Coordinates of C-alpha atoms and ligand atoms in Angstrom, one line a residue:
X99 CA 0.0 0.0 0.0
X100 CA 1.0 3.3 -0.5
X101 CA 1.9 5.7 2.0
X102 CA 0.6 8.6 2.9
X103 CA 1.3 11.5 0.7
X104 CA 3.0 14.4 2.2
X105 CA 3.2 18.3 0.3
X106 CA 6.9 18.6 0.0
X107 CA 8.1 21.3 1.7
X108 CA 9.3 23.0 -1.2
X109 CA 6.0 23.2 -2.5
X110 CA 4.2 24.3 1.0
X111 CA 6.9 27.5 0.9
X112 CA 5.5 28.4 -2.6
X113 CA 2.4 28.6 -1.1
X114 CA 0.8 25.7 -2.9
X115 CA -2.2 23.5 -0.3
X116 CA -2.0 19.9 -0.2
X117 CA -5.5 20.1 -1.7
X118 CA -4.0 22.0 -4.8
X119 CA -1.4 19.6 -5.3
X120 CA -3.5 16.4 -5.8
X121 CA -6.1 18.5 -7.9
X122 CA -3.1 18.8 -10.2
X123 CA -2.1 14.8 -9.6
X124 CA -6.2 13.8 -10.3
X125 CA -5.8 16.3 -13.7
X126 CA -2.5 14.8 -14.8
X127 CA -4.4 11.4 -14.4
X128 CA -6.5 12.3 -16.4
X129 CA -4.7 14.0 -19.2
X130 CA -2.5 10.7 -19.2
X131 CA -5.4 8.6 -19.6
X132 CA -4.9 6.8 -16.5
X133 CA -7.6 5.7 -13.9
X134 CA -8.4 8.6 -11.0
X135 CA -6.0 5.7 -8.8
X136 CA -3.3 6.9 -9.7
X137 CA -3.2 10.0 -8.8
X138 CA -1.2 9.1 -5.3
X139 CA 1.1 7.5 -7.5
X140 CA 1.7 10.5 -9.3
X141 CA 1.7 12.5 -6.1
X142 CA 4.4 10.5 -4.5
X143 CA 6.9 10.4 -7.7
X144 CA 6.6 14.3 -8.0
X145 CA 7.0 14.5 -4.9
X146 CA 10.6 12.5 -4.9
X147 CA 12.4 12.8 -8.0
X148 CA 14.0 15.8 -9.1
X149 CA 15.7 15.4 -12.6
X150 CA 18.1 17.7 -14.6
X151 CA 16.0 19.5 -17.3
X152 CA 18.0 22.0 -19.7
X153 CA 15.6 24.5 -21.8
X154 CA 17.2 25.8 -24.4
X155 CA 15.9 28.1 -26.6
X156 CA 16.0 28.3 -30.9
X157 CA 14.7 30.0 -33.1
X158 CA 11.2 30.3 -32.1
X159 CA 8.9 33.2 -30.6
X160 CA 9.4 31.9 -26.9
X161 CA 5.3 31.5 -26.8
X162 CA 6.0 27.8 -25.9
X163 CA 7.8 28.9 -22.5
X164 CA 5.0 31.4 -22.3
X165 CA 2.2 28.8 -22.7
X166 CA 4.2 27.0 -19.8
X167 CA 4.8 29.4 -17.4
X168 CA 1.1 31.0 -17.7
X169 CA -1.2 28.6 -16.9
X170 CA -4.6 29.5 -15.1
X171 CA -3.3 27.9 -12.3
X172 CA 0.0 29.3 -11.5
X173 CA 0.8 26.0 -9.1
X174 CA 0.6 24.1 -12.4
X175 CA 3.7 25.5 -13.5
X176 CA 5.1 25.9 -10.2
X177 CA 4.8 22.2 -9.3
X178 CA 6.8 21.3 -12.0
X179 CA 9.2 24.1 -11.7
X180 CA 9.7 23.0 -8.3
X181 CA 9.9 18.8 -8.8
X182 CA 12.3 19.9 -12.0
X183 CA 15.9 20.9 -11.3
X184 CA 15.7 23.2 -13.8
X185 CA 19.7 24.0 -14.5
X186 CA 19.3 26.2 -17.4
X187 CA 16.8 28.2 -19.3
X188 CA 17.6 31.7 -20.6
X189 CA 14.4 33.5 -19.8
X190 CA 14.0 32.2 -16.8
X191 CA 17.0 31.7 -14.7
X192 CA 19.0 34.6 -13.2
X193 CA 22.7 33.9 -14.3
X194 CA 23.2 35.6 -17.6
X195 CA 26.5 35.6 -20.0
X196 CA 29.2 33.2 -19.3
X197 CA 27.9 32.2 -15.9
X198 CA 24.5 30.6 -17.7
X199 CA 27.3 29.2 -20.5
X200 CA 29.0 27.6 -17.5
X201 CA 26.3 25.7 -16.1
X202 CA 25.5 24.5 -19.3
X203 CA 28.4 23.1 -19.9
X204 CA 28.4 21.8 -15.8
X205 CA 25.4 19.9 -16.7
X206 CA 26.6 18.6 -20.2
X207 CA 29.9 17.4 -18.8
X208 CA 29.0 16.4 -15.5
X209 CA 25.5 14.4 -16.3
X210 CA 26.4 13.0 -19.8
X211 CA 23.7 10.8 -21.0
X212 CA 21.3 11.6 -17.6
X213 CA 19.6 15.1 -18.0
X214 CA 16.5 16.1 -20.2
X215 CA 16.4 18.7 -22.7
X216 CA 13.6 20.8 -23.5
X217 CA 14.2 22.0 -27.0
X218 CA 12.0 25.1 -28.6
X219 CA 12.6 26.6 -31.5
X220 CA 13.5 25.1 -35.2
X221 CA 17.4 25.1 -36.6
X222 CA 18.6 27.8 -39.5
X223 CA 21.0 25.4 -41.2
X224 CA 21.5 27.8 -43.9
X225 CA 25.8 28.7 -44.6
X226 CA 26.9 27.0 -41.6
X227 CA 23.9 28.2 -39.0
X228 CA 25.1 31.9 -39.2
X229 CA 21.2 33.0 -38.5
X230 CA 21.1 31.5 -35.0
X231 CA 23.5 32.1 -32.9
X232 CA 23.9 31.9 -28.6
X233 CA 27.5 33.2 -27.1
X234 CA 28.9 32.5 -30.2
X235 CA 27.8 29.5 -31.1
X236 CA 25.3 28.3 -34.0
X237 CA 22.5 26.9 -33.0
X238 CA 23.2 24.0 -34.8
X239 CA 26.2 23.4 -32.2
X240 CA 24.5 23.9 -29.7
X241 CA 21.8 21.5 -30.4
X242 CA 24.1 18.4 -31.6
X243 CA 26.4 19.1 -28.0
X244 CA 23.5 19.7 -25.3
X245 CA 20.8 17.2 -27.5
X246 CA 23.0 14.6 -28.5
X247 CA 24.9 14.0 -24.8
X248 CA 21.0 14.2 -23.2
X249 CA 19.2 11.2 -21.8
X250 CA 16.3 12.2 -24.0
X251 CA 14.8 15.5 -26.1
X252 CA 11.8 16.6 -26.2
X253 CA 11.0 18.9 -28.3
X254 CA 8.1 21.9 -27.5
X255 CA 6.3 23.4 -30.2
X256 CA 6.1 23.0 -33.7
X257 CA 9.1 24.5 -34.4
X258 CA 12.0 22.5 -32.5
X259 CA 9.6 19.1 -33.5
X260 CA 9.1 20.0 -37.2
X261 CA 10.7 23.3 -38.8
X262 CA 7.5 25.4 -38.0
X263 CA 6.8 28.9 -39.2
X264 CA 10.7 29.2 -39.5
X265 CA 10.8 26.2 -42.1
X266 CA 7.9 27.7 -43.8
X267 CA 8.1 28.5 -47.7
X268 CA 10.6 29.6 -49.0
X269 CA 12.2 28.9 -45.4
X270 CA 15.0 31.6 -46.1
X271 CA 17.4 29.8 -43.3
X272 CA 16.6 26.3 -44.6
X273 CA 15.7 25.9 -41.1
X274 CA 14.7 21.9 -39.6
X275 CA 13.5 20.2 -36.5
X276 CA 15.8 19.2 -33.8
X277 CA 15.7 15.8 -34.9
X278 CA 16.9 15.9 -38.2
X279 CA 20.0 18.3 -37.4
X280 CA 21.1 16.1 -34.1
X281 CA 20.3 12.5 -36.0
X282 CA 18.1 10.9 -32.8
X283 CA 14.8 10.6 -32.4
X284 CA 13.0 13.6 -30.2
X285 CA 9.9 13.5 -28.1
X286 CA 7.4 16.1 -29.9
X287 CA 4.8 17.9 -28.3
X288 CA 4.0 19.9 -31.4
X289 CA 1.1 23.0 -31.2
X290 CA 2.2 26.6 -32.2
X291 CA 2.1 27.2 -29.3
X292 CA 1.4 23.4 -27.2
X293 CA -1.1 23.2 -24.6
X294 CA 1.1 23.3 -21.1
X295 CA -0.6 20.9 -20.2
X296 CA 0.6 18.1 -22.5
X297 CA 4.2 19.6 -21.6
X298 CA 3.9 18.6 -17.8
X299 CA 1.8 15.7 -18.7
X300 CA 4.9 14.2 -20.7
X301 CA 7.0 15.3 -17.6
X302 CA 5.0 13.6 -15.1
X303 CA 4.9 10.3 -16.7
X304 CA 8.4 10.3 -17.1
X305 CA 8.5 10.8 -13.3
X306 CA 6.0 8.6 -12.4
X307 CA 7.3 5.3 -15.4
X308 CA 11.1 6.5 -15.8
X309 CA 10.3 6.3 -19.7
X310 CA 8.7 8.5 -21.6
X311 CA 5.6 8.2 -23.0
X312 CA 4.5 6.0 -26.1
X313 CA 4.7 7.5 -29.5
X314 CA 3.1 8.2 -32.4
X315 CA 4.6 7.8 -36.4
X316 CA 5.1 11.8 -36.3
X317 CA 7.2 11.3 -32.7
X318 CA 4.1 13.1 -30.6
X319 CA 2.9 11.2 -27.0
X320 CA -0.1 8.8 -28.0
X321 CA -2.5 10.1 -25.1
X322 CA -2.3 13.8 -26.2
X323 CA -2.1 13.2 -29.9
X324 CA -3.9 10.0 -30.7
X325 CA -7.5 12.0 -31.3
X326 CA -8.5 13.8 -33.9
X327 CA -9.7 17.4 -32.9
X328 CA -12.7 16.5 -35.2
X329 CA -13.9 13.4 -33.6
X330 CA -13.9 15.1 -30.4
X331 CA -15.3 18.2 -31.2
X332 CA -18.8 19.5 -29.5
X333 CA -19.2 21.0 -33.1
X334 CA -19.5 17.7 -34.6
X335 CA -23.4 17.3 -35.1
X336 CA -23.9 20.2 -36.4
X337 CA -21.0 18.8 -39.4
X338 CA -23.0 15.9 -39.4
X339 CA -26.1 17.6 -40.2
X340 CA -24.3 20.2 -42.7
X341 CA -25.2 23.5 -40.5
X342 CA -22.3 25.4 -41.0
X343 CA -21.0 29.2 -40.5
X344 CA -21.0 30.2 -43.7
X345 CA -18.9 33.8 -42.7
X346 CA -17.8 34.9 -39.5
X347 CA -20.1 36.8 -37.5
X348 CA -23.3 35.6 -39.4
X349 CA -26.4 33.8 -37.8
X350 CA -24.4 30.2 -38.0
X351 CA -21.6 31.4 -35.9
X352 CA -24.0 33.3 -33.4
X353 CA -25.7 29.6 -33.2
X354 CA -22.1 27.7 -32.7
X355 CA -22.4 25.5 -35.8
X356 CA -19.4 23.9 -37.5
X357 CA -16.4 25.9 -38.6
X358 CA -15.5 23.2 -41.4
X359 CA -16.5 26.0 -44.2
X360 CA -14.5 28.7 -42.4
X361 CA -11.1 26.6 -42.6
X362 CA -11.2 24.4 -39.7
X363 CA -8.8 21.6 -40.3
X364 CA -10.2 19.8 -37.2
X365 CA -10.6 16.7 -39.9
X366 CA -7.2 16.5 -40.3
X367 CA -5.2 17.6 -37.1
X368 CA -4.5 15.5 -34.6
X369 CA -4.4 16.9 -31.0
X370 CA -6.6 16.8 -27.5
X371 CA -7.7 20.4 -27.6
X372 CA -11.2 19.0 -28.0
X373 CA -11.2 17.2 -24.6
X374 CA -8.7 19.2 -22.0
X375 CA -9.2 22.7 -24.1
X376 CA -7.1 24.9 -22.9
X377 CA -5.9 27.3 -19.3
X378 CA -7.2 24.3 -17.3
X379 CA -10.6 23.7 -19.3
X380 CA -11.5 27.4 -19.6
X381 CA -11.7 27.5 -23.4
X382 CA -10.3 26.7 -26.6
X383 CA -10.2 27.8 -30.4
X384 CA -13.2 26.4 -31.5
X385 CA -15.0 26.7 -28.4
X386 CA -14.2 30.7 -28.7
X387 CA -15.8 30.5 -32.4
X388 CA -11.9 30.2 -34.2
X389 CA -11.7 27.3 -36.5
X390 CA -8.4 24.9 -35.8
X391 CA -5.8 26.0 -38.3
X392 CA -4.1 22.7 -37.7
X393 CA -1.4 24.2 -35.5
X394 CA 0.4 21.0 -34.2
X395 CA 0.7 19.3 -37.7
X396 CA 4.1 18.9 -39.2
X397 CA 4.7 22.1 -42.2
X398 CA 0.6 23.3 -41.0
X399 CA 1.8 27.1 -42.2
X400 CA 2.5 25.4 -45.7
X401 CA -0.4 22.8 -46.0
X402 CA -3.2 24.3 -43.9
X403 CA -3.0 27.5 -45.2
X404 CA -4.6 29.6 -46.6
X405 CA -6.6 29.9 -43.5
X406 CA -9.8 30.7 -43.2
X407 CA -11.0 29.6 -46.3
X408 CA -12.5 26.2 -46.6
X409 CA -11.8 22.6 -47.8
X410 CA -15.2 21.3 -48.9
Ligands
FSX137 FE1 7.3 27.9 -32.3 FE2 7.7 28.2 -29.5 FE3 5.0 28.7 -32.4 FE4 6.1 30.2 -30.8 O1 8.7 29.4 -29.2 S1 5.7 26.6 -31.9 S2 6.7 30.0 -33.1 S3 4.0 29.8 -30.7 O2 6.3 29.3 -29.3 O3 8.6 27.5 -31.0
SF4_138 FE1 -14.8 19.3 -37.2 FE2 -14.0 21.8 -37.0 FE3 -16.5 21.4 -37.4 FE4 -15.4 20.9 -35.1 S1 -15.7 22.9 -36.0 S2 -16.8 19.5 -36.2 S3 -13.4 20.1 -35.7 S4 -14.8 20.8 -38.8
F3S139 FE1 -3.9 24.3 -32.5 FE2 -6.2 23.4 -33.5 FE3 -5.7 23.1 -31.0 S1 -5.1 25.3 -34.0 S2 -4.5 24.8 -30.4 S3 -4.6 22.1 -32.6 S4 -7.6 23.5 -31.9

């Protein structure tokens, strides 16, 4: 039997309740797919483990940290922040220059082959990586040394786990996902920006399992990418029965009918929007009247657009 759960005290000084913190463990239950049970389970690994996570950053318009750091629920964040040991993460930590190049390297050299790193951003490959540099060095240096001597990568956003808007036509910087530059396999948890919540989700598995989650053909975690947005979607009868907003603002819309006319590519975008939503279940896209634009498929800026105008 397990034993009783205790708040860490790290987590009691932030000022999170012991009622908060298993409200998050029940919710990361059930955005893993996992019965209500085990949500001691999840309480007691966060509780102990406190792995090295690197964050670097790529090209990219940081919105991925931003979706991370601002959930509804600041202890969301917070708890992770807090079970993390977080070594290095340019927006977030307080060393700056060559201090933050120092522990970088500290962690590289010193935990070869046992940290995680968070990777956001895509990779300008173009003459040599000139158009992404940190202290000097390209982006695609950085990547192969701090990705390839990690336990594991895992990519956030579309950009690091596919090229995103930085890869997009006529991608100036012939810019690619982390993956292809560093030659191993990445975790992706794609979305421009992803839902924070699939970010801790993959986290907290990993600190409850020791392995990462199970993986789709396209590298994304099975329980927050193996649903369509379209079979989920509370939109879906009126598709069915062909009532759909014909502009935006007209009667349809006012009535919440489908957005399949307006450019949702719901049909063809896989992603869990349509059962956590988004900013712990406050909203989402479609649920605020804005059709999917098919933000967490591979080259979406490319094959989803033009936006707004529809398939069928
Ligand atoms: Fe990319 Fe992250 Fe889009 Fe931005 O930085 S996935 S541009 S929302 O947020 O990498
Ligand atoms: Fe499908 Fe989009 Fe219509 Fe929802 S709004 S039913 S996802 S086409
Ligand atoms: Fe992106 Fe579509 Fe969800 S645009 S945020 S995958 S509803």
């Amino acid at each position: 039997m397990d034993k009783p759960i205790e708040l860490p005290d790290r987590l009691a000084e932030k000022g999170v309740s012991r009622r908060d913190f298993m409200k998050f463990c029940g919710f990361m239950a059930a955005v893993l797919g996992l019965p209500a049970s085990f949500a001691p389970k999840i309480a007691h690994a966060v509780a102990k483990k406190r792995p090295t996570v690197v964050w670097i950053h790529l090209a990219e318009c940081t919105g991925c940290l931003e979706s991370f750091i601002r959930t509804t629920y600041p202890w969301a964040a917070d708890i992770i922040l807090d079970t993390i040991d977080l070594a290095y993460c340019e927006t977030v930590m307080a060393a700056a220059g060559d201090q933050a190049e120092q522990v970088l390297e500290g962690v590289v050299e010193k935990q070869k082959g046992q940290y995680i790193c968070i990777a956001e951003g895509a990779i300008p490959t173009k003459d040599n990586g000139a158009y992404g540099k940190i202290a000097g060095k390209t982006f695609v240096e950085i990547a192969k040394h701090v990705c390839g001597n990690a336990a594991a990568t895992i990519c956030v956003g579309t950009c690091s786990s596919y090229g995103g808007v930085q890869a997009a036509k006529p991608n100036p910087t012939e810019a690619k996902p982390v993956s292809e530059v560093i030659g191993k396999p990445t975790v992706n948890i794609p979305g421009c920006p992803p839902n924070a919540d699939n970010m801790v989700a993959t986290i907290v598995h990993y600190l409850l399992l020791g392995k990462l989650p199970a993986l789709d053909s396209k590298g994304r975690p099975l329980f927050a990418y193996g649903y369509l947005i379209h079979d989920n979607c509370p939109r879906r009868g009126h598709f069915e029965n062909e009532s759909f907003v014909k502009e935006f603002g007209d009667e349809g819309a006012a009535k919440g009918y489908c957005l399949y006319k307006v450019g949702c590519r719901g049909p063809e975008t896989y992603n869990n929007c349509s059962i956590i939503k988004w900013n712990q279940g406050v909203n989402w896209p479609i649920g605020a009247g804005h059709p999917c634009i098919g933000c967490s498929e591979p080259k979406f800026w490319d094959e989803m657009a033009p936006f707004y105008v529809g398939k069928g």
